[in-house]
XYZ file of C-alpha atoms in Angstrom:
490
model
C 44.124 -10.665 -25.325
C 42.123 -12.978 -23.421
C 39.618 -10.842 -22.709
C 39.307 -9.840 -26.489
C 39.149 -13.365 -27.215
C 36.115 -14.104 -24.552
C 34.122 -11.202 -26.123
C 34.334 -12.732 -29.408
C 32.967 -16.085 -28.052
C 29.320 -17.656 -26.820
C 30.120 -19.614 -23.930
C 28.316 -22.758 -24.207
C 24.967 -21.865 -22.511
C 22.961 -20.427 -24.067
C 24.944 -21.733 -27.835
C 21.416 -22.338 -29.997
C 23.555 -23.574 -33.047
C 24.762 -26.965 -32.451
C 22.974 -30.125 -30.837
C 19.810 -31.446 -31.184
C 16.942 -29.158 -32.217
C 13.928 -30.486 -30.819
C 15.299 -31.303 -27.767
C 16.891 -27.277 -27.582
C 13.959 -25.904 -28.924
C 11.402 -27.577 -26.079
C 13.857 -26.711 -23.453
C 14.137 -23.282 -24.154
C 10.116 -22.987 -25.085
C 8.932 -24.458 -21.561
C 10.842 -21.732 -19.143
C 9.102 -18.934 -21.342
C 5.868 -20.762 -21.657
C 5.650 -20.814 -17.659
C 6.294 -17.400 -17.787
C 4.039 -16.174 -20.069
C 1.370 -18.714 -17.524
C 2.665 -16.890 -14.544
C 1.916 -13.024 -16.461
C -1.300 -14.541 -16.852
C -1.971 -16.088 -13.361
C -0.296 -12.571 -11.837
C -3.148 -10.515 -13.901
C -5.905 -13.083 -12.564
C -4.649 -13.242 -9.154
C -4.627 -9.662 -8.582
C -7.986 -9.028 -10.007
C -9.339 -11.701 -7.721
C -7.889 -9.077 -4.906
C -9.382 -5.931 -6.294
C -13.013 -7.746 -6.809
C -13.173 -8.760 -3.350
C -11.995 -6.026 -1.618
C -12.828 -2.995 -3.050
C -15.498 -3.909 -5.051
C -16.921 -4.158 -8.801
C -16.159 -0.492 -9.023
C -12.176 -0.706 -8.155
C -12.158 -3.550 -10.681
C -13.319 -1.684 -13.749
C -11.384 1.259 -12.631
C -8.202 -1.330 -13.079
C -9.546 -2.854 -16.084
C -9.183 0.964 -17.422
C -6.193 2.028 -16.164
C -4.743 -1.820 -17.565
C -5.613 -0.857 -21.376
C -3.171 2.652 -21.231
C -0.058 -0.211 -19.668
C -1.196 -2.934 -22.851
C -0.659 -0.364 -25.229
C 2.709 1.251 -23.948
C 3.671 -2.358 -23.361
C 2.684 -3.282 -26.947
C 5.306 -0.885 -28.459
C 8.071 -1.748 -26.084
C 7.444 -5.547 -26.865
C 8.387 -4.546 -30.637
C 11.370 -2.649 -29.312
C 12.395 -5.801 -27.433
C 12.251 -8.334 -29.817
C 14.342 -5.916 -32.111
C 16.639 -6.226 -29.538
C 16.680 -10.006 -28.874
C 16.708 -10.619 -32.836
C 20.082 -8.408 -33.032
C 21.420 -10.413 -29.865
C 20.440 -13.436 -31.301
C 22.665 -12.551 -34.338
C 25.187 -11.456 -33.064
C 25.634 -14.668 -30.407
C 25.206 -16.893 -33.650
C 28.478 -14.471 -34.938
C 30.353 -15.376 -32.290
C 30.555 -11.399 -31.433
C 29.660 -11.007 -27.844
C 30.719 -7.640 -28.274
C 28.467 -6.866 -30.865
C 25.637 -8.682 -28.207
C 26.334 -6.017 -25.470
C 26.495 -3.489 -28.183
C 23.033 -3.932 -28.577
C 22.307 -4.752 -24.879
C 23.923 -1.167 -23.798
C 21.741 0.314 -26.683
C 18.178 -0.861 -25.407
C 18.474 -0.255 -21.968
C 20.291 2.892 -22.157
C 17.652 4.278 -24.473
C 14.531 2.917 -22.848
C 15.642 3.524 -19.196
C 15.598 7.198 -20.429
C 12.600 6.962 -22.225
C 10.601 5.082 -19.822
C 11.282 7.744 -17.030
C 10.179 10.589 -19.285
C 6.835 8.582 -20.203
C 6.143 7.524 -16.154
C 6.438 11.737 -15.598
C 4.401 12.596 -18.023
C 1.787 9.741 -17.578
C 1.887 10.589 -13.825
C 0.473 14.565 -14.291
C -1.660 13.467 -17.823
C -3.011 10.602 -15.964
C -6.867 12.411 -15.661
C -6.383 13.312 -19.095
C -5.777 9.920 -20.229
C -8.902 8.585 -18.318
C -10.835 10.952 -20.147
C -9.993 10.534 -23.471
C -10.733 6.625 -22.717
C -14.471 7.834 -21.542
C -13.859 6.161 -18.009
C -17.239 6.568 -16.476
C -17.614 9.008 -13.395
C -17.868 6.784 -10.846
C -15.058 4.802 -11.621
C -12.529 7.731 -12.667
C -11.060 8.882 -9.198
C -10.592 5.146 -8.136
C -8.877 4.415 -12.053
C -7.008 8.010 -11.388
C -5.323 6.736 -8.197
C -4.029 3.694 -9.788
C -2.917 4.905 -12.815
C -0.557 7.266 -11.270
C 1.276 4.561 -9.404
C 1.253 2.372 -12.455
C 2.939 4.923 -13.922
C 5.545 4.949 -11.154
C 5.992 1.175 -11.520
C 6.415 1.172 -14.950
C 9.957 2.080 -15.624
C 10.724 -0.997 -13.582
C 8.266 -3.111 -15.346
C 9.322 -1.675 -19.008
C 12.940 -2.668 -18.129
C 12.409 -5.707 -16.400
C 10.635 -6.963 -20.036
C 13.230 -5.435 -22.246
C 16.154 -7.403 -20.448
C 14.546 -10.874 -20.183
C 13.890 -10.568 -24.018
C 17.576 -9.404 -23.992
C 18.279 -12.406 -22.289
C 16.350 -15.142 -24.125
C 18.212 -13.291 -27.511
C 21.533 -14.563 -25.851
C 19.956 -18.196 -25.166
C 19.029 -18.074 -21.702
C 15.168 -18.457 -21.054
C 15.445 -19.985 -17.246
C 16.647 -16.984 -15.628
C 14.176 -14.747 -17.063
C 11.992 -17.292 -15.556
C 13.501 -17.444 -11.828
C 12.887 -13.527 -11.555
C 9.452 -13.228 -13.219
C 8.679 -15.532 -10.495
C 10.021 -13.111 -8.125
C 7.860 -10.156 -9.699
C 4.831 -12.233 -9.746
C 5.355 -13.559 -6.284
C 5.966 -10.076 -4.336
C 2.988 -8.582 -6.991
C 0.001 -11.225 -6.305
C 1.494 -11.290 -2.395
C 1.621 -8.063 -1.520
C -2.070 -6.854 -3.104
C -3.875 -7.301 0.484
C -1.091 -5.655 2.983
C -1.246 -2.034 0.620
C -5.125 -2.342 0.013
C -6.273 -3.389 3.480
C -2.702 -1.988 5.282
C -1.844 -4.708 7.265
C 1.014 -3.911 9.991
C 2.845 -1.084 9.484
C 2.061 -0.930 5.663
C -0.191 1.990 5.666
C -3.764 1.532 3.818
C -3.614 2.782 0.143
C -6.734 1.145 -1.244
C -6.831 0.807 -5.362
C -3.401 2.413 -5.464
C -2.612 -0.600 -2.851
C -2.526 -3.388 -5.782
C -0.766 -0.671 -7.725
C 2.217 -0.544 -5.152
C 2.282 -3.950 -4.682
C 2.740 -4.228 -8.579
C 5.935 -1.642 -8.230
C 7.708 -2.806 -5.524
C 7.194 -6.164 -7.053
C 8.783 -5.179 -10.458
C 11.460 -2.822 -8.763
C 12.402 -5.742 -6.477
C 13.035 -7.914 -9.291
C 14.533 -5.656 -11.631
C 17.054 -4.787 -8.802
C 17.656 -8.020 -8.137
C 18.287 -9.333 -12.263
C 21.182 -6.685 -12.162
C 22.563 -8.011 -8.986
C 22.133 -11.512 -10.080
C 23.369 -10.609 -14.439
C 27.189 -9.383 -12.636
C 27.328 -11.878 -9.500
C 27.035 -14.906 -12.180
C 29.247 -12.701 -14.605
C 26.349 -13.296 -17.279
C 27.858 -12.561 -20.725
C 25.665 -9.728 -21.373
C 27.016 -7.694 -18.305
C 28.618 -4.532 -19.043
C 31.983 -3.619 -17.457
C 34.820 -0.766 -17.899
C 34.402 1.043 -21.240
C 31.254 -0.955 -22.596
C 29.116 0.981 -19.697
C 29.859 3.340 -22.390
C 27.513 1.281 -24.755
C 24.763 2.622 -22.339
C 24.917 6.135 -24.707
C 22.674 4.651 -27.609
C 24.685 4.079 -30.528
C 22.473 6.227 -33.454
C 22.895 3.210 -35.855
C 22.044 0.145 -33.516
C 18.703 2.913 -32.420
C 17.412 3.157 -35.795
C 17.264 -0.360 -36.120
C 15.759 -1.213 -32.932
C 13.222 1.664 -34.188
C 12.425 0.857 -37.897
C 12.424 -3.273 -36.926
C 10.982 -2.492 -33.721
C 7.691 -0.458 -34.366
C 5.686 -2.632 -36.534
C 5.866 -5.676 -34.532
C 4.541 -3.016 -31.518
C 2.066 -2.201 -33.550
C 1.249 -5.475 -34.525
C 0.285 -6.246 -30.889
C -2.148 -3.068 -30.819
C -3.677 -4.169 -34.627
C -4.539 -7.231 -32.438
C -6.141 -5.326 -30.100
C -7.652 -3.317 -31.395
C -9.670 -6.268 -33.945
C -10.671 -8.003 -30.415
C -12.143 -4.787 -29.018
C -14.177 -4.155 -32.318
C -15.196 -7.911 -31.449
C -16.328 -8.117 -28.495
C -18.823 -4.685 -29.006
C -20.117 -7.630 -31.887
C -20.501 -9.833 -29.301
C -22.377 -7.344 -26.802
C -24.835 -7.277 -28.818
C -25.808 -10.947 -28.619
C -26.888 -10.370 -25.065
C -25.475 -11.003 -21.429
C -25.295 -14.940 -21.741
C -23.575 -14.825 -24.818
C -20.949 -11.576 -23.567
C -20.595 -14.098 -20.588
C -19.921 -17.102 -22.412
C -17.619 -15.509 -24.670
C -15.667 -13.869 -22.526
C -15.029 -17.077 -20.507
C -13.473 -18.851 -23.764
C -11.641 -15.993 -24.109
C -10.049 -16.772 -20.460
C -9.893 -20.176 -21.655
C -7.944 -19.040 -25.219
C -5.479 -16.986 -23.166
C -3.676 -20.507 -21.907
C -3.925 -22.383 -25.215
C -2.184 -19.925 -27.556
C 0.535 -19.748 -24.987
C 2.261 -23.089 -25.986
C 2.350 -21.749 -29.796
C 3.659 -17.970 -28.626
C 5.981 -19.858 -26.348
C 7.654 -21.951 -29.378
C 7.673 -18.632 -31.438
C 9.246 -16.830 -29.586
C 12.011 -19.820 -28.556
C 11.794 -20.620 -32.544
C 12.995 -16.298 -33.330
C 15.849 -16.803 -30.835
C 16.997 -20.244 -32.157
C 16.558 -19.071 -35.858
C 18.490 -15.545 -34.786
C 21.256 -17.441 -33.326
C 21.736 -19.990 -36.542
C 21.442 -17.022 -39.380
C 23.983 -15.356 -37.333
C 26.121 -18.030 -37.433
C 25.443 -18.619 -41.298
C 23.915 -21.920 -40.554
C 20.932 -21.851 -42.541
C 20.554 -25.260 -43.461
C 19.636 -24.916 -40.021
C 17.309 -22.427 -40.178
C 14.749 -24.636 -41.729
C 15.244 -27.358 -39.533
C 14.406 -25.220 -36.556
C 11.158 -24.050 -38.173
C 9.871 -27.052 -39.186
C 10.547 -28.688 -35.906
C 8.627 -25.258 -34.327
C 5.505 -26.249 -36.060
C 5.485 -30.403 -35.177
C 5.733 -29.271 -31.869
C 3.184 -26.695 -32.049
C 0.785 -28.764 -33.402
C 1.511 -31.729 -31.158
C 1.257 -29.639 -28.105
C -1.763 -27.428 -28.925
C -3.321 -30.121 -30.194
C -2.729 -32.276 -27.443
C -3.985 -29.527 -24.578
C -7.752 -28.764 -27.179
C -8.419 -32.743 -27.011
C -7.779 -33.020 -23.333
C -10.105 -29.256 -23.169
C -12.364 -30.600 -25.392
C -12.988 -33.912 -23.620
C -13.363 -32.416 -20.391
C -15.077 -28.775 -21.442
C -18.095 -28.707 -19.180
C -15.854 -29.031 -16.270
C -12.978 -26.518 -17.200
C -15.783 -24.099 -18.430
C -17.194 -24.578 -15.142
C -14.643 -23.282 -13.405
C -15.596 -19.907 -14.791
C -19.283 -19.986 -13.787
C -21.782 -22.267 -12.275
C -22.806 -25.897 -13.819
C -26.421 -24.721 -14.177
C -25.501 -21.276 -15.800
C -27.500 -20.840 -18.716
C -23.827 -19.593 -20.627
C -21.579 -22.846 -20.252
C -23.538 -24.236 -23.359
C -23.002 -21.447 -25.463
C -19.309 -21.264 -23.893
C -19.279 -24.703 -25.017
C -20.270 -24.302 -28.631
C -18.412 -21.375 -29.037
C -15.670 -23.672 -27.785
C -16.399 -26.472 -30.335
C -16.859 -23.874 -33.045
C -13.443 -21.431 -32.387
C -10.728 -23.128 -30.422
C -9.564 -25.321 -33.430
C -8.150 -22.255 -34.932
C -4.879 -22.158 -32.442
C -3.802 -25.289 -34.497
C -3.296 -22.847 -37.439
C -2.612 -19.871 -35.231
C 0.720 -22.227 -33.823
C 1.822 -22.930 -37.202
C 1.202 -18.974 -38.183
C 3.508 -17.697 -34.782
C 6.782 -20.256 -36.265
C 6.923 -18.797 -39.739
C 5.931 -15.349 -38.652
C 9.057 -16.313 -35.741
C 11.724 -17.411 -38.659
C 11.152 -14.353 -41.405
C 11.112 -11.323 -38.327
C 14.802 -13.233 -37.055
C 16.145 -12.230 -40.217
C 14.397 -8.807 -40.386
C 10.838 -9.193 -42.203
C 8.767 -7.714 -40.481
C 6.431 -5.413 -42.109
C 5.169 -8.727 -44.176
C 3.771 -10.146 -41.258
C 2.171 -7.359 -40.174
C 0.414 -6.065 -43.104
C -0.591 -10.274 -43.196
C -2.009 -9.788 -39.508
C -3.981 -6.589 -40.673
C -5.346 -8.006 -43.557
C -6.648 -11.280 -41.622
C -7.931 -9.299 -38.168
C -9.853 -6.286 -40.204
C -11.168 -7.282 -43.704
C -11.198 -10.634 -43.855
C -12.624 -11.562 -40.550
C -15.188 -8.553 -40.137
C -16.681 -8.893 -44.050
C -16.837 -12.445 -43.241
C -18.940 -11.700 -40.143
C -20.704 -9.212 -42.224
C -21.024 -11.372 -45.243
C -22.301 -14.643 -43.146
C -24.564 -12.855 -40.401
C -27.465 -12.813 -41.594
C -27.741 -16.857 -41.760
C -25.174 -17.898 -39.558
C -26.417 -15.646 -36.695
C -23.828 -15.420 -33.799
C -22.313 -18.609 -35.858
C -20.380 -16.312 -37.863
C -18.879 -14.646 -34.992
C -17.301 -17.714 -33.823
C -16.454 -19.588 -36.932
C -14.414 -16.065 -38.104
C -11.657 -17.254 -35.593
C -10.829 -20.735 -38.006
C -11.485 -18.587 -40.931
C -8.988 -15.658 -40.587
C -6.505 -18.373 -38.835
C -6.564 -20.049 -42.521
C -6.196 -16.798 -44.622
C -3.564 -15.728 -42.229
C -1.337 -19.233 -42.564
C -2.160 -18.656 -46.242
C -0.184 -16.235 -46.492
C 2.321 -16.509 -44.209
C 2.733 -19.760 -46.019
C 2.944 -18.362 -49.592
C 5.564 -15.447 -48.113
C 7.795 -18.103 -46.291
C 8.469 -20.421 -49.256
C 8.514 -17.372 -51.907
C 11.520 -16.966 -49.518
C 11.964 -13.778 -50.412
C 12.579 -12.785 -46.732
C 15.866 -14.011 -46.593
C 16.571 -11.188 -48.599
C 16.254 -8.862 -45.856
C 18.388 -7.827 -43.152
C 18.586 -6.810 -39.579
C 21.932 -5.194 -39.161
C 23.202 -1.805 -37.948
C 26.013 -1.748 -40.874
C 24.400 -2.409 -43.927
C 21.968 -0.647 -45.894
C 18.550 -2.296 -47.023
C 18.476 -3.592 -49.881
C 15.260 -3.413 -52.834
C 13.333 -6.212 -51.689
C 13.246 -4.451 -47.829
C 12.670 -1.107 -49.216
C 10.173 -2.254 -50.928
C 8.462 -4.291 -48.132
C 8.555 -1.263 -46.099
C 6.635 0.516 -48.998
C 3.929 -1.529 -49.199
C 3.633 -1.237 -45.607
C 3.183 2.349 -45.865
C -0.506 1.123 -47.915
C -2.178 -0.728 -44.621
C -3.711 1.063 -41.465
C -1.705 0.390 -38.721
C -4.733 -5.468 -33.549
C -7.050 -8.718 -28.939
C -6.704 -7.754 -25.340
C -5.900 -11.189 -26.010
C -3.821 -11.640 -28.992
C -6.126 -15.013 -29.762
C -5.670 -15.040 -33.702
């Protein structure tokens, strides 16, 4: 009896429905926010390795191999939040039960599904590289790395799917502990596999691929050890390792919810790729320049993703829990504190541009003062991108999500390239840059307009009822838009 009655009860941590919702919604924000930094430092890090020991040719051969991982990491991202969304739910229920449910669901399906794709990938891997057009010189060094990549990624699949499973339940700080173990081992180990230092034999390329595995193994291992030695409510014990055979229901949902918030990540990319061949064409300064604000965008939309994605948890929890007088309170807290805190970090990178910019290249380059104005012009937009990421948060925690993606698709493609078209000829490269404030403000438009037609709380993301019109028909309409940045930068 006791037992029944624990799995039909949130222990404290991790409770998102009761006390003060500023001060919950920061705290849980700033463990993912460092995370998302560390990701970011990790990628950075280990391309500084690469560059400097093997060469400009080992580094495009990563930069290759890295775009086939973005886009298998963009549809398990989808998958993920599915999952934390139904967590979330379910902890706002008070049905822990229903939590590990879910839990035995996603990790039973995509430890499966993740060992099939790392086979495959592993023998299609030249393939692969060809259909991307990797040139000749760089494919054998690409080739090699790819194949351990492949090998890693099971662990590195998982490793995301449970700390989203985690944050769904309300606990963002020990996601945080062992992505700091991952990145740690990963940036670490790069020169002992590429150089082989001590008994680690040399590897080369594939080097800073195994270093990226045994990181990612290492901490994957060691969440498991760490989710039953603290007795973490989402552990599975006794018959619920039975919940590790996907249930068909809880699948589908995970599936139907899942897949268009993965493809909303490659929609992203997909508009930044078509961008930057735009920008290519402005010449090498301006490529340079541009790409350095793009390095520069990659740490100021993180405070805004951060709050979403704390903001989708907290809302998931409170709808759960039938609290939706809640629900609003959370979301309009989510964008005061996005706009306070992006706002915050563009005046302090505004006032002191020429020196962060310089960072990236040299004070006399001939690019910082086109990095500059392309600075001055662009980076304003994350103040509407923020705002965008907390309603986009709220409406997918209750199940809308093809609305925000066909939103995202219409901003990214249309609206931003026939303004670039439509503006080019007088704005020159202008038109380029000011696009980013542009599609920012048709995007929050809409997302706008769709959050107070409110409509959204109309649809559902359960495993036990059916959807309703309103879903259906959101999922029609859906049907109408081609299914976009390496950096998702608005």
């Amino acid at each position: 009896m006791a037992d029944a009655a624990a799995s039909r009860q949130p222990r404290g941590r991790g409770n998102l429905t009761e006390g003060p919702i500023a001060k919950t919604l920061l705290a849980f924000a700033l463990p993912t926010l460092a995370s998302s930094i560390l990701q970011s430092l990790n990628g950075t890090v280990n391309a500084i390795w690469v560059g400097r020991l093997l060469g400009e040719g080992a580094l495009a051969a990563t930069s290759n191999a890295n775009m086939v991982m973005f886009l298998l990491t963009a549809f398990v991202f989808g998958f993920g939040m599915a999952s934390t969304i139904l967590i979330g739910q379910a902890w706002g229920r008070g049905d822990v039960d229903g939590a590990r449910r879910v839990f035995g669901t996603a990790s039973g399906a995509f430890a499966v599904v993740t060992v099939i794709i790392a086979i495959a990938g592993y023998y299609l891997a030249p393939a692969i590289l060809h259909l991307l057009g990797t040139p000749g010189d760089a494919a054998p060094l690409a080739l090699a790395y790819l194949r351990v990549i492949f090998l890693a990624l099971p662990a590195l699949l998982l490793l995301t799917l449970l700390m989203m499973a985690l944050r769904g339940s309300g606990d963002s700080l020990t996601p945080l502990w062992f992505m700091i173990i991952a990145v740690v081992l990963d940036s670490g180990l790069n020169p002992f596999f590429i150089r082989g230092i001590g008994p680690i034999p040399r590897m080369g390329i594939a080097g800073s691929a195994m270093s990226t595995l045994v990181g990612n193994y290492v901490s994957l291992i060691g969440l498991f050890i760490y989710i039953y030695a603290k007795d973490l409510p989402l552990r599975l014990r006794g018959r619920e390792l039975g919940y590790l055979l996907p249930d068909p229901a809880i699948l589908k949902t995970l599936v139907v919810k899942g897949l268009p918030m993965g493809i909303q990540m490659i929609v992203i990319s997909m508009s930044a790729l078509a961008l930057v061949g735009m920008v290519n064409r402005e010449g090498v300064e301006t490529a340079a320049a541009f790409g350095v604000a793009m390095q520069l965008w990659t740490y100021v939309q993180m405070p805004a993703m951060a709050l979403g994605a704390a903001v989708s948890a907290m809302v998931s929890q409170n709808i759960g829990a039938g609290k939706w007088e809640r629900v609003g309170q959370v979301t309009r807290v989510g964008i005061v504190q996005s706009l306070l805190i992006t706002g915050g970090l563009l005046v302090l990178l505004t006032l002191a541009d020429r020196t962060v910019l310089s960072l990236f290249m040299g004070p006399d380059s001939p690019a910082l003062p086109i990095a500059r104005h392309i600075h001055l012009l662009a980076s304003w937009n994350f103040l509407l991108f923020g705002v965008m990421m907390v309603l986009f948060a709220t409406v997918r925690a209750n199940g809308a999500v093809w609305a925000p993606l066909i939103i995202l698709a219409v901003g990214l493609v249309p609206v931003r390239f026939g303004y670039i078209l439509a503006t080019y000829g007088w704005l020159g490269a202008d038109a380029i840059w000011t696009s980013f404030p542009v599609t920012s403000l048709i995007n929050l438009t809409l997302a706008g307009a769709y959050y107070l037609n409110g409509s959204w709380k109309k649809a559902r993301m359960t495993v036990t009822e059916r959807p309703d019109t309103d879903e259906c028909t959101e999922e029609a309409l859906a049907t109408r838009e081609p299914g976009g940045a390496l950096n998702p930068a608005g």
